[in-house]
């Protein structure tokens, strides 16, 4: 109220925590004053070595739900996975409850889940060394770290309506970016 408090936060979690009425949420993101975007990093979809899917097209046409790891229903992994699956019309299942990156990566290695959606930096740090591969970038343009990975729009050849829906979902989900 006195204007002397500042918060640096990942926007997707801030928004989804309010949307899901998570315990402890005592704010309304619509009433916050947004100062700046500190960083913007593309998200990428990683698949593990035991996943049967080779591409976004394989995932989108699968009759079996593609499984992804998350720690809770309001984390970046689950948020962006849900947006990607919705935009593709893909059957998916997000398995939540993993205690962090290490647990999720082990689950991918063991084949318990197919993959997860992470930041491009995280994918560069541990993806290839764990046999994971980037199948798509959840962005309009390719990223420097993974120049061979197609954007979601390239990979899926989304119709204009689906692309617009993806943009709307992302902007609602990531207010601080």
mmCIF file of C-alpha atoms in Angstrom:
data_model
loop_
_atom_site.group_PDB
_atom_site.id
_atom_site.type_symbol
_atom_site.label_atom_id
_atom_site.label_comp_id
_atom_site.label_asym_id
_atom_site.label_seq_id
_atom_site.Cartn_x
_atom_site.Cartn_y
_atom_site.Cartn_z
ATOM 1 C CA UNK A 1 0.000 0.000 0.000
ATOM 2 C CA UNK A 2 2.888 2.424 0.604
ATOM 3 C CA UNK A 3 4.592 1.643 -2.715
ATOM 4 C CA UNK A 4 7.761 0.470 -1.011
ATOM 5 C CA UNK A 5 7.440 -3.231 -1.751
ATOM 6 C CA UNK A 6 8.792 -4.837 -4.906
ATOM 7 C CA UNK A 7 8.500 -8.429 -6.022
ATOM 8 C CA UNK A 8 10.587 -10.314 -8.587
ATOM 9 C CA UNK A 9 8.691 -13.406 -9.623
ATOM 10 C CA UNK A 10 8.082 -15.861 -12.426
ATOM 11 C CA UNK A 11 4.832 -14.645 -13.917
ATOM 12 C CA UNK A 12 3.322 -18.000 -14.843
ATOM 13 C CA UNK A 13 3.368 -19.296 -11.270
ATOM 14 C CA UNK A 14 2.059 -16.028 -9.882
ATOM 15 C CA UNK A 15 -0.912 -16.106 -12.246
ATOM 16 C CA UNK A 16 -1.735 -19.798 -12.018
ATOM 17 C CA UNK A 17 -1.509 -19.761 -8.229
ATOM 18 C CA UNK A 18 -4.292 -17.168 -8.246
ATOM 19 C CA UNK A 19 -6.294 -18.995 -10.932
ATOM 20 C CA UNK A 20 -6.174 -22.224 -8.918
ATOM 21 C CA UNK A 21 -6.875 -20.403 -5.654
ATOM 22 C CA UNK A 22 -3.714 -21.871 -4.117
ATOM 23 C CA UNK A 23 -3.288 -21.655 -0.345
ATOM 24 C CA UNK A 24 -1.562 -18.470 0.777
ATOM 25 C CA UNK A 25 -2.492 -16.385 -2.258
ATOM 26 C CA UNK A 26 -3.492 -13.004 -0.884
ATOM 27 C CA UNK A 27 -3.092 -10.857 -3.978
ATOM 28 C CA UNK A 28 -4.875 -10.055 -7.208
ATOM 29 C CA UNK A 29 -2.458 -9.932 -10.161
ATOM 30 C CA UNK A 30 -4.804 -7.562 -11.958
ATOM 31 C CA UNK A 31 -4.180 -4.968 -9.240
ATOM 32 C CA UNK A 32 -0.377 -5.191 -9.237
ATOM 33 C CA UNK A 33 1.691 -2.522 -10.927
ATOM 34 C CA UNK A 34 4.019 -4.170 -13.433
ATOM 35 C CA UNK A 35 7.360 -2.389 -13.787
ATOM 36 C CA UNK A 36 9.368 -4.418 -16.264
ATOM 37 C CA UNK A 37 10.197 -7.734 -17.794
ATOM 38 C CA UNK A 38 13.504 -8.826 -16.318
ATOM 39 C CA UNK A 39 14.072 -11.779 -18.580
ATOM 40 C CA UNK A 40 12.365 -13.667 -21.304
ATOM 41 C CA UNK A 41 13.355 -17.185 -22.097
ATOM 42 C CA UNK A 42 11.670 -19.595 -24.439
ATOM 43 C CA UNK A 43 10.322 -22.864 -23.126
ATOM 44 C CA UNK A 44 11.237 -26.094 -24.863
ATOM 45 C CA UNK A 45 9.663 -29.531 -24.841
ATOM 46 C CA UNK A 46 12.137 -32.265 -23.926
ATOM 47 C CA UNK A 47 11.524 -35.945 -24.495
ATOM 48 C CA UNK A 48 13.482 -38.711 -22.841
ATOM 49 C CA UNK A 49 15.441 -41.556 -24.410
ATOM 50 C CA UNK A 50 12.652 -44.083 -23.745
ATOM 51 C CA UNK A 51 9.860 -41.962 -25.185
ATOM 52 C CA UNK A 52 8.415 -43.493 -28.360
ATOM 53 C CA UNK A 53 7.739 -40.060 -29.882
ATOM 54 C CA UNK A 54 10.190 -38.536 -32.353
ATOM 55 C CA UNK A 55 8.367 -35.305 -33.129
ATOM 56 C CA UNK A 56 5.518 -32.998 -32.236
ATOM 57 C CA UNK A 57 3.498 -34.588 -35.026
ATOM 58 C CA UNK A 58 3.968 -38.009 -33.404
ATOM 59 C CA UNK A 59 2.759 -36.640 -30.073
ATOM 60 C CA UNK A 60 -0.200 -34.798 -31.586
ATOM 61 C CA UNK A 61 -1.511 -37.850 -33.457
ATOM 62 C CA UNK A 62 -1.010 -40.329 -30.616
ATOM 63 C CA UNK A 63 -4.120 -42.066 -29.318
ATOM 64 C CA UNK A 64 -2.267 -42.744 -26.060
ATOM 65 C CA UNK A 65 -1.804 -39.702 -23.799
ATOM 66 C CA UNK A 66 1.735 -38.333 -23.902
ATOM 67 C CA UNK A 67 2.951 -38.090 -20.298
ATOM 68 C CA UNK A 68 4.824 -35.145 -18.838
ATOM 69 C CA UNK A 69 6.370 -34.491 -15.428
ATOM 70 C CA UNK A 70 5.538 -31.623 -13.087
ATOM 71 C CA UNK A 71 5.913 -30.772 -9.438
ATOM 72 C CA UNK A 72 2.436 -29.296 -8.992
ATOM 73 C CA UNK A 73 -0.451 -28.003 -11.022
ATOM 74 C CA UNK A 74 0.946 -24.487 -10.692
ATOM 75 C CA UNK A 75 4.541 -24.870 -11.824
ATOM 76 C CA UNK A 76 6.177 -23.836 -15.085
ATOM 77 C CA UNK A 77 6.481 -27.422 -16.273
ATOM 78 C CA UNK A 78 2.777 -28.135 -15.951
ATOM 79 C CA UNK A 79 1.597 -24.706 -17.111
ATOM 80 C CA UNK A 80 3.409 -24.693 -20.412
ATOM 81 C CA UNK A 81 2.809 -28.377 -21.000
ATOM 82 C CA UNK A 82 -0.931 -27.771 -20.651
ATOM 83 C CA UNK A 83 -0.776 -24.825 -23.052
ATOM 84 C CA UNK A 84 1.198 -26.856 -25.599
ATOM 85 C CA UNK A 85 -1.156 -29.833 -25.358
ATOM 86 C CA UNK A 86 -4.205 -27.589 -25.683
ATOM 87 C CA UNK A 87 -2.800 -25.754 -28.711
ATOM 88 C CA UNK A 88 -2.020 -29.052 -30.422
ATOM 89 C CA UNK A 89 -5.217 -30.798 -29.415
ATOM 90 C CA UNK A 90 -2.856 -33.442 -28.074
ATOM 91 C CA UNK A 91 -3.895 -36.139 -25.648
ATOM 92 C CA UNK A 92 -1.639 -35.684 -22.652
ATOM 93 C CA UNK A 93 -1.336 -36.427 -18.999
ATOM 94 C CA UNK A 94 0.689 -34.307 -16.604
ATOM 95 C CA UNK A 95 1.970 -36.339 -13.674
ATOM 96 C CA UNK A 96 2.517 -34.013 -10.721
ATOM 97 C CA UNK A 97 4.102 -34.634 -7.344
ATOM 98 C CA UNK A 98 7.758 -34.793 -8.303
ATOM 99 C CA UNK A 99 9.909 -33.032 -5.730
ATOM 100 C CA UNK A 100 12.025 -31.118 -8.211
ATOM 101 C CA UNK A 101 14.141 -31.202 -11.332
ATOM 102 C CA UNK A 102 16.189 -34.215 -10.248
ATOM 103 C CA UNK A 103 13.126 -36.346 -9.572
ATOM 104 C CA UNK A 104 11.503 -35.324 -12.850
ATOM 105 C CA UNK A 105 14.671 -36.090 -14.818
ATOM 106 C CA UNK A 106 14.951 -39.521 -13.183
ATOM 107 C CA UNK A 107 11.335 -40.263 -14.075
ATOM 108 C CA UNK A 108 12.077 -39.342 -17.690
ATOM 109 C CA UNK A 109 15.209 -41.520 -17.702
ATOM 110 C CA UNK A 110 13.287 -44.474 -16.282
ATOM 111 C CA UNK A 111 10.509 -44.044 -18.827
ATOM 112 C CA UNK A 112 7.832 -43.244 -16.216
ATOM 113 C CA UNK A 113 6.959 -40.137 -18.239
ATOM 114 C CA UNK A 114 7.833 -39.064 -21.754
ATOM 115 C CA UNK A 115 9.240 -35.644 -20.955
ATOM 116 C CA UNK A 116 8.759 -32.172 -19.612
ATOM 117 C CA UNK A 117 8.673 -28.551 -20.681
ATOM 118 C CA UNK A 118 11.559 -26.444 -19.357
ATOM 119 C CA UNK A 119 13.409 -23.211 -20.061
ATOM 120 C CA UNK A 120 15.925 -23.290 -22.887
ATOM 121 C CA UNK A 121 18.740 -22.705 -20.367
ATOM 122 C CA UNK A 122 17.688 -25.708 -18.293
ATOM 123 C CA UNK A 123 17.459 -27.858 -21.403
ATOM 124 C CA UNK A 124 20.974 -26.806 -22.418
ATOM 125 C CA UNK A 125 22.339 -27.551 -18.936
ATOM 126 C CA UNK A 126 21.080 -31.087 -18.485
ATOM 127 C CA UNK A 127 19.033 -32.194 -21.470
ATOM 128 C CA UNK A 128 21.554 -33.701 -23.872
ATOM 129 C CA UNK A 129 23.768 -35.081 -21.103
ATOM 130 C CA UNK A 130 20.785 -37.145 -19.926
ATOM 131 C CA UNK A 131 19.840 -38.388 -23.370
ATOM 132 C CA UNK A 132 16.917 -35.982 -23.632
ATOM 133 C CA UNK A 133 16.125 -34.260 -26.870
ATOM 134 C CA UNK A 134 14.391 -31.000 -27.649
ATOM 135 C CA UNK A 135 11.450 -31.662 -29.950
ATOM 136 C CA UNK A 136 10.049 -28.153 -30.131
ATOM 137 C CA UNK A 137 10.423 -24.609 -28.891
ATOM 138 C CA UNK A 138 7.283 -22.977 -27.511
ATOM 139 C CA UNK A 139 7.916 -19.693 -29.288
ATOM 140 C CA UNK A 140 7.367 -17.944 -32.602
ATOM 141 C CA UNK A 141 11.053 -18.044 -33.544
ATOM 142 C CA UNK A 142 13.777 -20.636 -33.167
ATOM 143 C CA UNK A 143 16.254 -20.194 -30.355
ATOM 144 C CA UNK A 144 20.003 -19.867 -30.655
ATOM 145 C CA UNK A 145 20.763 -22.744 -28.279
ATOM 146 C CA UNK A 146 18.694 -25.240 -30.296
ATOM 147 C CA UNK A 147 18.713 -23.995 -33.895
ATOM 148 C CA UNK A 148 17.587 -27.368 -35.264
ATOM 149 C CA UNK A 149 14.521 -27.552 -33.009
ATOM 150 C CA UNK A 150 11.412 -26.302 -34.797
ATOM 151 C CA UNK A 151 9.065 -23.869 -33.171
ATOM 152 C CA UNK A 152 5.740 -25.285 -32.096
ATOM 153 C CA UNK A 153 4.157 -23.401 -34.989
ATOM 154 C CA UNK A 154 6.542 -24.914 -37.534
ATOM 155 C CA UNK A 155 6.363 -28.398 -36.081
ATOM 156 C CA UNK A 156 2.615 -28.618 -35.834
ATOM 157 C CA UNK A 157 1.653 -26.333 -38.714
ATOM 158 C CA UNK A 158 -1.042 -24.952 -36.489
ATOM 159 C CA UNK A 159 -4.001 -23.291 -38.063
ATOM 160 C CA UNK A 160 -4.192 -19.541 -37.541
ATOM 161 C CA UNK A 161 -6.983 -19.921 -34.975
ATOM 162 C CA UNK A 162 -4.938 -22.337 -32.884
ATOM 163 C CA UNK A 163 -1.902 -20.053 -33.090
ATOM 164 C CA UNK A 164 -4.000 -17.118 -31.883
ATOM 165 C CA UNK A 165 -5.366 -19.241 -29.029
ATOM 166 C CA UNK A 166 -1.794 -20.218 -28.042
ATOM 167 C CA UNK A 167 -0.786 -16.541 -27.924
ATOM 168 C CA UNK A 168 -3.822 -15.663 -25.812
ATOM 169 C CA UNK A 169 -3.156 -18.504 -23.364
ATOM 170 C CA UNK A 170 0.512 -17.539 -23.049
ATOM 171 C CA UNK A 171 -0.216 -13.861 -22.485
ATOM 172 C CA UNK A 172 -2.764 -14.715 -19.811
ATOM 173 C CA UNK A 173 -0.379 -17.189 -18.213
ATOM 174 C CA UNK A 174 2.764 -15.053 -18.260
ATOM 175 C CA UNK A 175 1.864 -11.506 -17.321
ATOM 176 C CA UNK A 176 5.343 -10.473 -16.205
ATOM 177 C CA UNK A 177 7.158 -11.503 -19.380
#
